mmCIF file of C-alpha atoms in Angstrom:
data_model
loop_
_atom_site.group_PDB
_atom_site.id
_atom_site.type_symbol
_atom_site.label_atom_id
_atom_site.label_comp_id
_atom_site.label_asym_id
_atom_site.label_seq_id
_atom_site.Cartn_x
_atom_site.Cartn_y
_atom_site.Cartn_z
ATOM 1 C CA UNK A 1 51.478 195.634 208.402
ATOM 2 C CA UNK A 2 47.461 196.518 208.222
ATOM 3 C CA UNK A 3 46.991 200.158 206.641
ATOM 4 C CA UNK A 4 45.249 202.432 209.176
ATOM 5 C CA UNK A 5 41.513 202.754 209.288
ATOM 6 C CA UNK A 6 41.875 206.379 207.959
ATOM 7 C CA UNK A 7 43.481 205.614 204.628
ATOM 8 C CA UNK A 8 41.058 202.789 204.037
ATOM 9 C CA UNK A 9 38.438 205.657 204.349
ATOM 10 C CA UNK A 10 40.142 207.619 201.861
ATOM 11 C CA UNK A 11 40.478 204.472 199.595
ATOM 12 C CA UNK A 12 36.924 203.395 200.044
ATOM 13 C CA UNK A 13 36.261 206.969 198.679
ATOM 14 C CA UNK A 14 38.594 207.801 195.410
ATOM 15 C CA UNK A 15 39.954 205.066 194.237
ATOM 16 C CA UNK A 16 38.025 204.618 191.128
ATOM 17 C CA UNK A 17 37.942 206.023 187.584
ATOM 18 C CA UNK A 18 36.451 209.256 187.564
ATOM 19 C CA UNK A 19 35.128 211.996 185.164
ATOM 20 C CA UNK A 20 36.006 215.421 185.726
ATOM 21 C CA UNK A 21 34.152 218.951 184.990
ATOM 22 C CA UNK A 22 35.791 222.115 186.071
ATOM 23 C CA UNK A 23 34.148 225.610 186.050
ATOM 24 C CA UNK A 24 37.162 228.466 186.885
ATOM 25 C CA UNK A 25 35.836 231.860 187.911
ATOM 26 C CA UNK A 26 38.628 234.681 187.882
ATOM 27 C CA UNK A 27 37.903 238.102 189.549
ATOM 28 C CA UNK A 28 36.885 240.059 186.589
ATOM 29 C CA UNK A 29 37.414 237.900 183.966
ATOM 30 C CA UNK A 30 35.614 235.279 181.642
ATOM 31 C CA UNK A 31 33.975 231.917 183.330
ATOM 32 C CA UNK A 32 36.415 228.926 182.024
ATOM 33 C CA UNK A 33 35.247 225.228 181.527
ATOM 34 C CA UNK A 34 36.734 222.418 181.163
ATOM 35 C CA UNK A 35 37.122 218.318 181.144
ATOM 36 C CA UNK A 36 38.987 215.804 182.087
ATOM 37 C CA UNK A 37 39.795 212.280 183.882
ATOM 38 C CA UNK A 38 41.244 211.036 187.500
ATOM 39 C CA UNK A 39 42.512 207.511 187.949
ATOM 40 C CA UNK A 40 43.042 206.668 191.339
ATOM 41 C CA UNK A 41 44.469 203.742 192.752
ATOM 42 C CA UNK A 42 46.132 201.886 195.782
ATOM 43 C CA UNK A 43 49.971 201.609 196.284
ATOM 44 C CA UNK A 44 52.391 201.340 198.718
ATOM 45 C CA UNK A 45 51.132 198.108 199.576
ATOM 46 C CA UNK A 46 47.865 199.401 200.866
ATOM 47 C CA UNK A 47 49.379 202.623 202.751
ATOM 48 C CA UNK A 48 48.733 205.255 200.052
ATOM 49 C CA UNK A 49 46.643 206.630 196.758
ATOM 50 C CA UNK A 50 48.820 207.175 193.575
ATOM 51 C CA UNK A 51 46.686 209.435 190.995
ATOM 52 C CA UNK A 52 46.392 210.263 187.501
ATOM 53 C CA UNK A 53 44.841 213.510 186.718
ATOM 54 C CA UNK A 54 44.532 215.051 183.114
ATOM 55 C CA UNK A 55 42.416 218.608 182.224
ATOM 56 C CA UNK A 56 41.533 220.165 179.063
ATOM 57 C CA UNK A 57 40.409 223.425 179.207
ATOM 58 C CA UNK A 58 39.772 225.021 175.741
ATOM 59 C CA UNK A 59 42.688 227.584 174.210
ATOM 60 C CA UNK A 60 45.461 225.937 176.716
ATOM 61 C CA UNK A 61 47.477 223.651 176.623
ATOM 62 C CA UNK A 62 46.761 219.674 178.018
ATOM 63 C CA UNK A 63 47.421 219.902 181.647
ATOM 64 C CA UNK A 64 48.240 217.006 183.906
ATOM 65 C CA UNK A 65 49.634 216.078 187.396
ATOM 66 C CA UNK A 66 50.756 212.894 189.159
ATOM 67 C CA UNK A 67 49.007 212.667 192.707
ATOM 68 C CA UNK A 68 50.304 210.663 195.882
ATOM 69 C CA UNK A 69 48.142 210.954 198.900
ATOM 70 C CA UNK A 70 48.817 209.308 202.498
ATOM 71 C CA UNK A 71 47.653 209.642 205.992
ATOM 72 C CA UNK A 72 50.384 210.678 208.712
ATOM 73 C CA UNK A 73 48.910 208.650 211.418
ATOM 74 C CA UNK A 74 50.549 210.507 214.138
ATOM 75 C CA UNK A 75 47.956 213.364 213.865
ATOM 76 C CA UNK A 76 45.781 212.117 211.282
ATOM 77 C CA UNK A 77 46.385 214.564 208.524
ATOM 78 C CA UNK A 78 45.755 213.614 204.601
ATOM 79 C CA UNK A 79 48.627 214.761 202.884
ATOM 80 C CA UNK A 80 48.850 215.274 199.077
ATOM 81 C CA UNK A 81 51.989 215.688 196.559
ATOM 82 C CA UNK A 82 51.150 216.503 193.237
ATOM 83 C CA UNK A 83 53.972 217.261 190.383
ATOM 84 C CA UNK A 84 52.313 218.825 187.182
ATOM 85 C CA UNK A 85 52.955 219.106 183.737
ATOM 86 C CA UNK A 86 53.655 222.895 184.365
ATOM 87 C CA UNK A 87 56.816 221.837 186.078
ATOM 88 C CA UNK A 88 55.515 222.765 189.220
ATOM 89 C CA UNK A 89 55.160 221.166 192.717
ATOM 90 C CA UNK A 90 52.988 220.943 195.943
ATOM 91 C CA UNK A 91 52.058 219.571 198.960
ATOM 92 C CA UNK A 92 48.805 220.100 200.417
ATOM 93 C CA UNK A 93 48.035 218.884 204.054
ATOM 94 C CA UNK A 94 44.527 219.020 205.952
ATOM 95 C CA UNK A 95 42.085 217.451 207.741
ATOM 96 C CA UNK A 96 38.267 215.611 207.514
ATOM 97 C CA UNK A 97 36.018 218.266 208.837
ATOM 98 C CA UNK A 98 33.328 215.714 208.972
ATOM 99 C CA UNK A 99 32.414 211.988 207.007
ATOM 100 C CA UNK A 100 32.229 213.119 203.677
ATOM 101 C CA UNK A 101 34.096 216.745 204.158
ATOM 102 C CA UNK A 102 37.851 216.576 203.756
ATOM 103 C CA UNK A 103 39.762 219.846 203.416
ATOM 104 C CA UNK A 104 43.071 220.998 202.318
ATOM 105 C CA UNK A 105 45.487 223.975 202.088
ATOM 106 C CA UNK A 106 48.612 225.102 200.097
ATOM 107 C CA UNK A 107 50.662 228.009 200.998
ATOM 108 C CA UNK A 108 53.707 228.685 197.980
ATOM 109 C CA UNK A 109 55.086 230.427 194.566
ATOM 110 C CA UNK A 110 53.080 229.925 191.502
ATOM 111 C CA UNK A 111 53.952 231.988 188.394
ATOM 112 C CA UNK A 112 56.339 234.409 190.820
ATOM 113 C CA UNK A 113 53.533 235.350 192.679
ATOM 114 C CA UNK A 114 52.276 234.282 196.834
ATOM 115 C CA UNK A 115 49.552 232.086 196.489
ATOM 116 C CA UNK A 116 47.141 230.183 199.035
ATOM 117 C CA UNK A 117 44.392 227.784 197.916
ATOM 118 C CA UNK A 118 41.906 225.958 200.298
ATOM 119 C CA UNK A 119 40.928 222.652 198.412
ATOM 120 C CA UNK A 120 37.337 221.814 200.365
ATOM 121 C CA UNK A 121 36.443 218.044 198.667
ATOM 122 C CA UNK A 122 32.460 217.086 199.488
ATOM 123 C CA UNK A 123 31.345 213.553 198.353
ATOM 124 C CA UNK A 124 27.538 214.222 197.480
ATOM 125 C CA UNK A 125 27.526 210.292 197.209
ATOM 126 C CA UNK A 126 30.018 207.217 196.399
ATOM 127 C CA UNK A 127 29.742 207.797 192.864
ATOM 128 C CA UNK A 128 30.117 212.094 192.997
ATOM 129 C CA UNK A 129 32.815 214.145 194.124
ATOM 130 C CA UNK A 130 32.690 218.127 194.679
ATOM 131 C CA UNK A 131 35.804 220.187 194.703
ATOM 132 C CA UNK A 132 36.062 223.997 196.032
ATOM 133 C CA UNK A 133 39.119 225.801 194.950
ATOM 134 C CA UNK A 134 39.111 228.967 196.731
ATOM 135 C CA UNK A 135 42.802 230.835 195.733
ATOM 136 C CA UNK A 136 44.263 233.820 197.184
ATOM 137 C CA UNK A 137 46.699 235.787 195.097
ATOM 138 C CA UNK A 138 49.216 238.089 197.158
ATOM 139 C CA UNK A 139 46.920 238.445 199.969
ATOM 140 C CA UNK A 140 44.085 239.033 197.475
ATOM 141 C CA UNK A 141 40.859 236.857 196.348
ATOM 142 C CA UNK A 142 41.938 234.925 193.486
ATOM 143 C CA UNK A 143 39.854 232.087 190.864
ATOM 144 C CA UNK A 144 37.393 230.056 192.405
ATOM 145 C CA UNK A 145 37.311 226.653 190.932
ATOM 146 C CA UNK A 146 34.702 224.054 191.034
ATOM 147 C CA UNK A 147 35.741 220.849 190.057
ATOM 148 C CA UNK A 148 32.588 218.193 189.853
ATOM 149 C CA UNK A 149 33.756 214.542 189.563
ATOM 150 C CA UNK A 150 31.752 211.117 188.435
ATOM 151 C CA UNK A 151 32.661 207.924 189.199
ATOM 152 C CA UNK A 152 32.844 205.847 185.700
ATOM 153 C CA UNK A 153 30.750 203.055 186.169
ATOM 154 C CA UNK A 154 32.471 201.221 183.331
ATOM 155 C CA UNK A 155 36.174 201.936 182.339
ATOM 156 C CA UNK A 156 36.741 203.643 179.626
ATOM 157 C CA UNK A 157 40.437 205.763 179.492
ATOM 158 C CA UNK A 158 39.500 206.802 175.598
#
């Protein structure tokens, strides 16, 4: 069975080795960097994305989180499941708002506490990736993450 012409846009545009940056803004608090790595690659025979994604952010501990996207073909939604190293798990569904715009939202419990997070992913080009977080914490503005990712042009997983 052929995969549908919307997840061979989504493969076209992150499967790949990538190199992440993340800048975390909390309301009130300190600015928070950090880097890491996203290997993304086809499965299910062509129907779906499995990804590896691994942070470090400075003073925490290694974070990391297993990644499965697919698109539901009946309405054309990208779903993704993550599972992270923090024990916890999500699934957030959306839609391409245009080309290169695809956007995604999660409604759950994190840490005992209601949380929302619109995920707004830009490619700037093939080779760059940019990632709004936007959180909201019990109703409340929450961190604002920026997540900037660069396609590797040669592989190194070092």
């Amino acid at each position: 069975m052929e995969s549908s012409k919307e997840i061979e846009r989504l493969k076209r545009k992150l499967i790949g080795l990538w190199d992440v940056e993340l800048t975390r803004t909390k309301l009130g608090g300190p600015k928070v960097t950090g880097m890491g790595i996203l290997l993304a690659k086809e499965t299910a025979q062509g129907h779906a994305i499995f990804a590896e994604f691994g942070l470090s952010i400075p003073d925490t501990d290694p974070y990391e989180e297993g990644e499965f996207w697919w698109v539901d073909n009946q309405d054309n939604k990208v779903h993704l499941f993550c599972v992270n190293s923090r024990e916890e798990g999500r699934e957030q569904t959306g839609r391409w708002k245009d080309e290169n715009t695809l956007v995604l939202e999660w409604n759950g419990i994190q840490e005992g506490k209601q949380i929302s997070a619109t995920f707004t992913f830009t490619w700037v080009s093939s080779d760059e990736i940019h990632v709004l977080r936007v959180d909201r914490v019990q109703g409340e503005k929450g961190p604002v993450s920026i997540f900037t990712l660069k396609r590797q042009k040669e592989m190194t997983l070092a």
